[in-house]
Amino acid sequence: MEARWGAAVRLLVLVRTWWLVAGQVRYSVPEEAKVGTVVGRLSQELGVGDAEARRLRVVWQGRRAGVEVSGASGALVVSSRVDREELCGKSAPCSLRLELLQERPLRVFHVELEVTDINDNAPLFPAARKNISMAELTTVPGSRFPLEGASDADIGANAQLSYTLSPSEHFTLDVKSPDENRKSLFLVLLNALDRETVPVHRLVLTATDAGRPSLTGTMELLISLLDANDNAPQFNQSAYKVQLPENVAEGSVVVRVNATDPDEGLNKEFSYSIVSAVPGDSRGLFSIDPKTGEIKLTKSLDYEDVRLHELQIEARDKGTPPLSGHCSVELEVLDVNDNAPEVWVTSLSVPVSEDASVGTVVALLSVSDRDSGANGRVQCSVWPSWPFVLESRFPGSFSLVLREALDRERVREYEVEVRAEDGGKPPLRARRVVRVPVCDVNDNAPAFSQAVYTVLVRENNAAGAEVARVWARDPDEAENGRVRYSLWEGGAGGASVAAVGWRPASSYVSVDGESGRVWAVQALDYEELQVLQFEVRAVDAGEPALVGNATVQLFVVDENDNAPVLLPAAGGAPGLDPFLGSPVEEVPGANSETLWAWAAWGAGAGQVVAKIRAVDADSGYNAWLRYEVLEPRGKGPFRVGVYSGEVSTARALEEADGPRQRLVIVVRDHGEPPRSATATLSVSLVEGGEKALSGSSSSLPGVLLPSEGGAAAGMASASTNVWLVVSICAVSSVFVLALVLYGASRCAPRAAVLSGPAAATLVCASEVGSWSYSQRQSRSLCVADGAGKSDLMVFSPNLPPPPPPSVPAAKDTSQAEPSSLLDTVSSFWFITLLRPPHIPQRSRCWDPVSDSAS
């Protein structure tokens, strides 16, 4: 005996172990079990441990049974009344699918609960009494009268009924079983009836089920004997079988029954009626025409509710007593796809971090369809197809799984639509929207709106003034997207920085950490700083913090804050204009504005006697200089080049002009407002001989020799000495000598052009030009006819010394020119040539070697 129990226990353990391996546990509970009855030990059999700590609970799909998980013991117990007939009706077996959801960690267990039947329903007849009329004499022995059987809500053996009839010498009971689920009852007459002997027969029909203990139900048969109508209506078929789809329209004809009666008169006339239906409530679904026998549908059918309807049809004549014939109509309901799938979200884990790994389970879903066959097979999909996918491990159970990496900056929240479609034709669909928000991580560095910010700021700006504003965007949210700005040290750039040394950018500008506003720490000076380049960093508040950079190029715009300055001669010695070759001496002193020069009487118009040299520390238009004669006003004997600064004779000089002319020359720039400087030029008018004498003895500092040199002096001497020649021969000789000297001077090289053994340098300038010297910039441009408004020229100070001039008196004076030129210009001369609009532009180029103009 113990060996048999041991084998049974081992078999039970083996079955349970197979169920666990298969991924599903099966339990069985009898209906009407007491509340608290233990169905199964989940903690031991599923291996979940502490069920209360892991939050194990039952998730229902559709019908609910009265079972729950006990949090204390982890067992599946009966929590309320369990009625198999209410849950499953006549379906056998009654199997319910449960889902056990474990939330810590997230897992799903599938449990199949079978509710077993007990014999708790007694057989039930359609009525407590049935009246039967029989004609005496004409009712022959062996006549059969159909009876309605009882129904039992139980299933299996508990619903297997047996019938007995109370003892009677006239009647017996005939039971036929077309199949195991149905039984046909007939009351059979054994002996002829005599109404005068027994007018009424009372019998009891008892139905007994096969349950333990068995239950019974009874129906009283009241048999009344009537006089002779000895032919009952007869149907052409004893059973009619019909198949109808469940979506057939109300009012449709189900079937038409037909019966005949061989009697005549009233005994031949009969009417049809529905006397019973299985199940009982099916009687209200159909109606029959009492004259034609046409059965119609009065309400809609539902395959999911009742799949088979059985009707008992009676044809009763109008004889006395009336006789009746009977037939059955079996209606099989065919399934159509009239139920859409249903989708439930059983668990949802949101929000999802944007750095969640691929394969993370976001939600658990259950899908079901009440239809059967292909109409109940459901396929699920998810839209959009990224970044989530549906995975199924058991029928009707799906997991929403992450299949691609998330990016909250691209999509903050997903609306995932779960689509379910059954296999019917046409298929039915269901949708369920699952909202999946994405939480942020710090995965984006701040990004500036520009990689390089170019800013123009006028010099002499106020300290603390805003010069620029930078802005960086971080697409992250909250602290991950909060940006602070800081200055990343850079150096200052410009022509003057080398002189003052390197200075950090923070000594010029500062950046506000919250707004990104760049403001000046001090006033900027273009003459000190032209370009300031630095970097601005943007750092977010995430963990770890991310950084973005942007370059700011700050260009200082020049203002006209420097007046023109006259260039002094180096060492106080006479300065040689590098293009005229005329000695100019300034009054000693660094800021001397009084210049001395001389001119010979009789000199023609256009003779250059001096050149004013000035420089402006500004640049551009602010350094473009203009020369004007301030005194004397009106038509004086001298004029000054508007842009060149060359002082030349406006007409031929006469003795009436006096021995000395005083000119006041103003030098203005083109700034707004313009600034100016004033120079006083004292021009001595002398004879040609005195001019040569002063040039040879160098006894008159500050004297300027004219550019014509010895040829012009010879002509002036000849015109002056003609009054001293006594004889005609002497005058003729001097005249011939003057012609020879004049011709030689025209062929000799000019003393104003520098030349030497170096390579030839082509120098281009327009006829109307201006000379502006800048020690910070160097550019060159040669402009021909029809060129733009400005001509730019660069002259290198590294030129060879000039050759000895043709006039001996000017030799000593010109020796100091190269050193003076080198001291005046440190690197390059920036010269701007402007063409007045009323003078046609013609390009003239000098070759220093050949001294020729083209």
XYZ file of N, CA, C and O in Angstrom, residues 294-375:
328
model
N -44.025 28.130 -41.367
C -42.769 28.833 -41.677
C -42.176 29.375 -40.383
O -42.821 30.153 -39.661
N -40.956 28.962 -40.080
C -40.258 29.395 -38.852
C -39.308 30.544 -39.216
O -38.494 30.408 -40.124
N -39.470 31.661 -38.475
C -38.640 32.841 -38.718
C -37.830 33.185 -37.477
O -38.199 32.816 -36.342
N -36.757 33.937 -37.738
C -35.879 34.398 -36.656
C -36.380 35.738 -36.152
O -36.560 36.681 -36.932
N -36.668 35.824 -34.869
C -37.179 37.072 -34.290
C -36.094 37.887 -33.596
O -36.245 39.098 -33.398
N -34.990 37.280 -33.204
C -33.865 37.976 -32.576
C -32.572 37.477 -33.203
O -32.549 36.451 -33.879
N -31.532 38.216 -32.962
C -30.237 37.844 -33.550
C -29.635 36.650 -32.829
O -29.833 36.457 -31.619
N -28.897 35.850 -33.575
C -28.202 34.695 -33.026
C -26.809 35.105 -32.561
O -26.235 36.092 -33.030
N -26.270 34.323 -31.665
C -24.909 34.582 -31.171
C -24.228 33.238 -30.982
O -24.570 32.462 -30.081
N -23.273 32.968 -31.859
C -22.546 31.694 -31.799
C -21.806 31.551 -30.476
O -21.669 30.447 -29.950
N -21.271 32.697 -29.967
C -20.498 32.639 -28.730
C -21.394 32.363 -27.523
O -20.893 31.987 -26.450
N -22.731 32.526 -27.670
C -23.649 32.258 -26.569
C -24.218 30.836 -26.666
O -24.069 30.030 -25.739
N -24.880 30.500 -27.761
C -25.459 29.172 -27.959
C -25.114 28.723 -29.373
O -25.374 29.449 -30.340
N -24.577 27.549 -29.474
C -24.152 27.055 -30.781
C -25.199 26.114 -31.425
O -25.152 25.908 -32.626
N -26.099 25.541 -30.634
C -27.085 24.590 -31.164
C -28.439 24.855 -30.506
O -28.529 24.925 -29.261
N -29.478 25.038 -31.327
C -30.840 25.227 -30.849
C -31.690 24.028 -31.350
O -31.573 23.619 -32.508
N -32.561 23.494 -30.452
C -33.464 22.392 -30.810
C -34.896 22.797 -30.465
O -35.198 23.141 -29.312
N -35.762 22.754 -31.481
C -37.159 23.146 -31.315
C -38.053 21.918 -31.511
O -37.794 21.071 -32.389
N -39.095 21.819 -30.700
C -40.127 20.795 -30.861
C -41.365 21.472 -31.443
O -41.928 22.396 -30.839
N -41.765 21.029 -32.650
C -42.886 21.619 -33.379
C -44.091 20.659 -33.292
O -43.943 19.434 -33.501
N -45.237 21.260 -33.012
C -46.466 20.471 -32.908
C -47.467 20.963 -33.949
O -47.640 22.176 -34.119
N -48.135 19.989 -34.597
C -49.257 20.276 -35.496
C -50.521 19.691 -34.870
O -50.650 18.461 -34.748
N -51.454 20.531 -34.427
C -52.654 20.097 -33.710
C -53.872 20.362 -34.581
O -54.066 21.481 -35.063
N -54.673 19.302 -34.757
C -55.872 19.482 -35.579
C -57.019 20.042 -34.738
O -56.887 20.204 -33.529
N -58.145 20.266 -35.448
C -59.294 20.869 -34.796
C -60.405 19.847 -34.510
O -61.580 20.209 -34.293
N -60.020 18.584 -34.554
C -61.011 17.550 -34.264
C -61.399 17.504 -32.806
O -60.848 18.230 -31.969
N -62.316 16.654 -32.544
C -62.779 16.476 -31.178
C -62.628 15.001 -30.823
O -63.347 14.140 -31.367
N -61.721 14.671 -29.938
C -60.703 15.592 -29.395
C -59.640 15.893 -30.453
O -59.447 15.117 -31.390
N -58.889 17.031 -30.331
C -57.834 17.347 -31.315
C -56.672 16.385 -31.184
O -56.295 15.966 -30.107
N -56.110 16.082 -32.343
C -54.917 15.235 -32.375
C -53.727 16.059 -32.854
O -53.873 17.041 -33.595
N -52.540 15.642 -32.495
C -51.335 16.409 -32.835
C -50.221 15.501 -33.309
O -50.113 14.350 -32.876
N -49.435 16.048 -34.208
C -48.207 15.391 -34.641
C -47.002 16.269 -34.270
O -47.113 17.476 -34.100
N -45.873 15.645 -34.163
C -44.691 16.385 -33.683
C -43.474 16.098 -34.552
O -43.362 15.004 -35.119
N -42.599 17.092 -34.599
C -41.274 16.957 -35.241
C -40.296 17.876 -34.517
O -40.693 18.738 -33.734
N -39.044 17.644 -34.771
C -37.980 18.477 -34.166
C -37.215 19.222 -35.249
O -37.053 18.714 -36.362
N -36.756 20.430 -34.871
C -35.919 21.255 -35.748
C -34.604 21.510 -35.016
O -34.592 22.119 -33.921
N -33.520 21.011 -35.579
C -32.186 21.233 -35.002
C -31.481 22.328 -35.821
O -31.236 22.148 -37.019
N -31.193 23.449 -35.137
C -30.572 24.620 -35.782
C -29.133 24.761 -35.286
O -28.895 25.004 -34.097
N -28.181 24.555 -36.182
C -26.748 24.726 -35.849
C -26.316 26.125 -36.280
O -26.471 26.508 -37.439
N -25.762 26.873 -35.338
C -25.304 28.244 -35.589
C -23.852 28.192 -36.050
O -22.993 27.585 -35.381
N -23.585 28.821 -37.182
C -22.220 28.871 -37.722
C -21.546 30.179 -37.311
O -22.157 31.254 -37.350
N -20.287 30.066 -36.931
C -19.542 31.241 -36.464
C -19.173 32.147 -37.623
O -18.768 31.691 -38.695
N -19.319 33.432 -37.422
C -18.800 34.452 -38.336
C -17.901 35.380 -37.521
O -17.988 35.417 -36.284
N -17.087 36.101 -38.233
C -16.115 36.965 -37.554
C -16.797 38.269 -37.147
O -16.682 39.296 -37.810
N -17.522 38.219 -36.042
C -18.262 39.387 -35.582
C -17.722 39.951 -34.281
O -18.310 40.869 -33.707
N -16.613 39.436 -33.797
C -16.011 39.944 -32.568
C -14.582 40.397 -32.865
O -13.759 39.607 -33.337
N -14.344 41.659 -32.618
C -12.999 42.198 -32.819
C -12.092 41.767 -31.676
O -12.567 41.490 -30.559
N -10.812 41.665 -31.939
C -9.889 41.337 -30.844
C -9.923 42.400 -29.755
O -10.283 43.557 -29.995
N -9.562 42.004 -28.575
C -9.483 42.914 -27.433
C -8.058 42.909 -26.910
O -7.421 41.853 -26.805
N -7.575 44.115 -26.599
C -6.189 44.284 -26.140
C -6.226 44.937 -24.768
O -6.896 45.972 -24.578
N -5.516 44.338 -23.810
C -5.385 44.899 -22.473
C -3.904 45.122 -22.165
O -3.051 44.316 -22.529
N -3.643 46.252 -21.487
C -2.293 46.519 -20.984
C -2.261 46.064 -19.540
O -2.925 46.653 -18.669
N -1.524 45.006 -19.271
C -1.476 44.454 -17.918
C -0.391 45.087 -17.063
O -0.493 45.069 -15.844
N 0.647 45.643 -17.678
C 1.708 46.300 -16.917
C 2.421 47.280 -17.832
O 2.616 47.004 -19.025
N 2.806 48.435 -17.248
C 3.467 49.476 -18.029
C 4.560 50.105 -17.183
O 4.284 50.609 -16.086
N 5.798 50.040 -17.670
C 6.949 50.595 -16.942
C 7.413 51.864 -17.652
O 8.185 51.803 -18.614
N 6.922 53.018 -17.223
C 7.268 54.300 -17.828
C 7.588 55.288 -16.702
O 7.133 55.121 -15.560
N 8.338 56.382 -16.978
C 8.981 56.677 -18.273
C 10.218 55.810 -18.492
O 10.746 55.218 -17.542
N 10.678 55.797 -19.757
C 11.854 55.017 -20.135
C 13.021 55.970 -20.329
O 12.885 56.985 -21.015
N 14.148 55.668 -19.724
C 15.330 56.502 -19.885
C 15.842 56.402 -21.314
O 15.806 55.332 -21.931
N 16.317 57.564 -21.834
C 16.761 57.562 -23.221
C 18.028 56.742 -23.436
O 18.373 56.438 -24.568
N 18.721 56.366 -22.354
C 19.884 55.492 -22.503
C 19.558 54.047 -22.141
O 20.460 53.255 -21.876
N 18.261 53.709 -22.138
C 17.868 52.321 -21.841
C 18.425 51.395 -22.912
O 18.480 51.725 -24.101
N 18.819 50.223 -22.466
C 19.444 49.271 -23.387
C 18.390 48.620 -24.273
O 17.209 48.515 -23.913
N 18.837 48.191 -25.439
C 17.952 47.471 -26.364
C 17.521 46.152 -25.727
O 18.341 45.431 -25.152
N 16.245 45.838 -25.816
C 15.699 44.640 -25.203
C 14.951 44.901 -23.917
O 14.377 43.964 -23.335
N 14.916 46.158 -23.458
C 14.183 46.494 -22.243
C 12.683 46.303 -22.461
O 12.118 46.762 -23.451
N 12.017 45.621 -21.509
C 10.570 45.411 -21.593
C 9.870 46.654 -21.063
O 10.085 47.060 -19.916
N 9.033 47.251 -21.891
C 8.337 48.484 -21.533
C 6.933 48.187 -21.024
O 6.467 48.811 -20.075
N 6.237 47.251 -21.633
C 4.856 46.965 -21.244
C 4.532 45.504 -21.531
O 5.161 44.870 -22.391
N 3.549 44.989 -20.779
C 3.012 43.645 -21.005
C 1.563 43.788 -21.458
O 0.790 44.546 -20.860
N 1.184 43.072 -22.507
C -0.147 43.183 -23.072
C -0.755 41.785 -23.239
O -0.032 40.796 -23.423
N -2.094 41.745 -23.162
C -2.837 40.498 -23.388
C -3.850 40.748 -24.487
O -4.465 41.825 -24.561
N -4.041 39.737 -25.345
C -4.926 39.862 -26.497
C -5.830 38.630 -26.527
O -5.374 37.509 -26.279
N -7.135 38.839 -26.800
C -8.071 37.721 -26.915
C -9.128 38.055 -27.955
O -9.331 39.228 -28.300
N -9.814 36.990 -28.440
C -10.901 37.140 -29.407
C -11.947 36.071 -29.073
O -11.631 34.883 -28.933
N -13.211 36.488 -28.949
C -14.266 35.566 -28.547
C -14.647 34.604 -29.660
O -15.327 33.600 -29.410
N -14.278 34.894 -30.894
C -14.600 33.998 -31.992
C -13.758 32.725 -31.887
O -12.846 32.616 -31.056
N -14.083 31.781 -32.756
C -13.391 30.494 -32.723
C -12.722 30.237 -34.065
O -12.991 30.927 -35.057
N -11.866 29.224 -34.081
C -11.183 28.862 -35.312
C -10.286 29.980 -35.798
O -9.632 30.683 -35.029
N -10.272 30.119 -37.137
C -9.444 31.179 -37.720
C -9.930 32.556 -37.307
O -9.137 33.512 -37.206
N -11.240 32.696 -37.039
C -11.773 33.988 -36.621
C -11.246 34.414 -35.253
O -11.303 35.596 -34.911
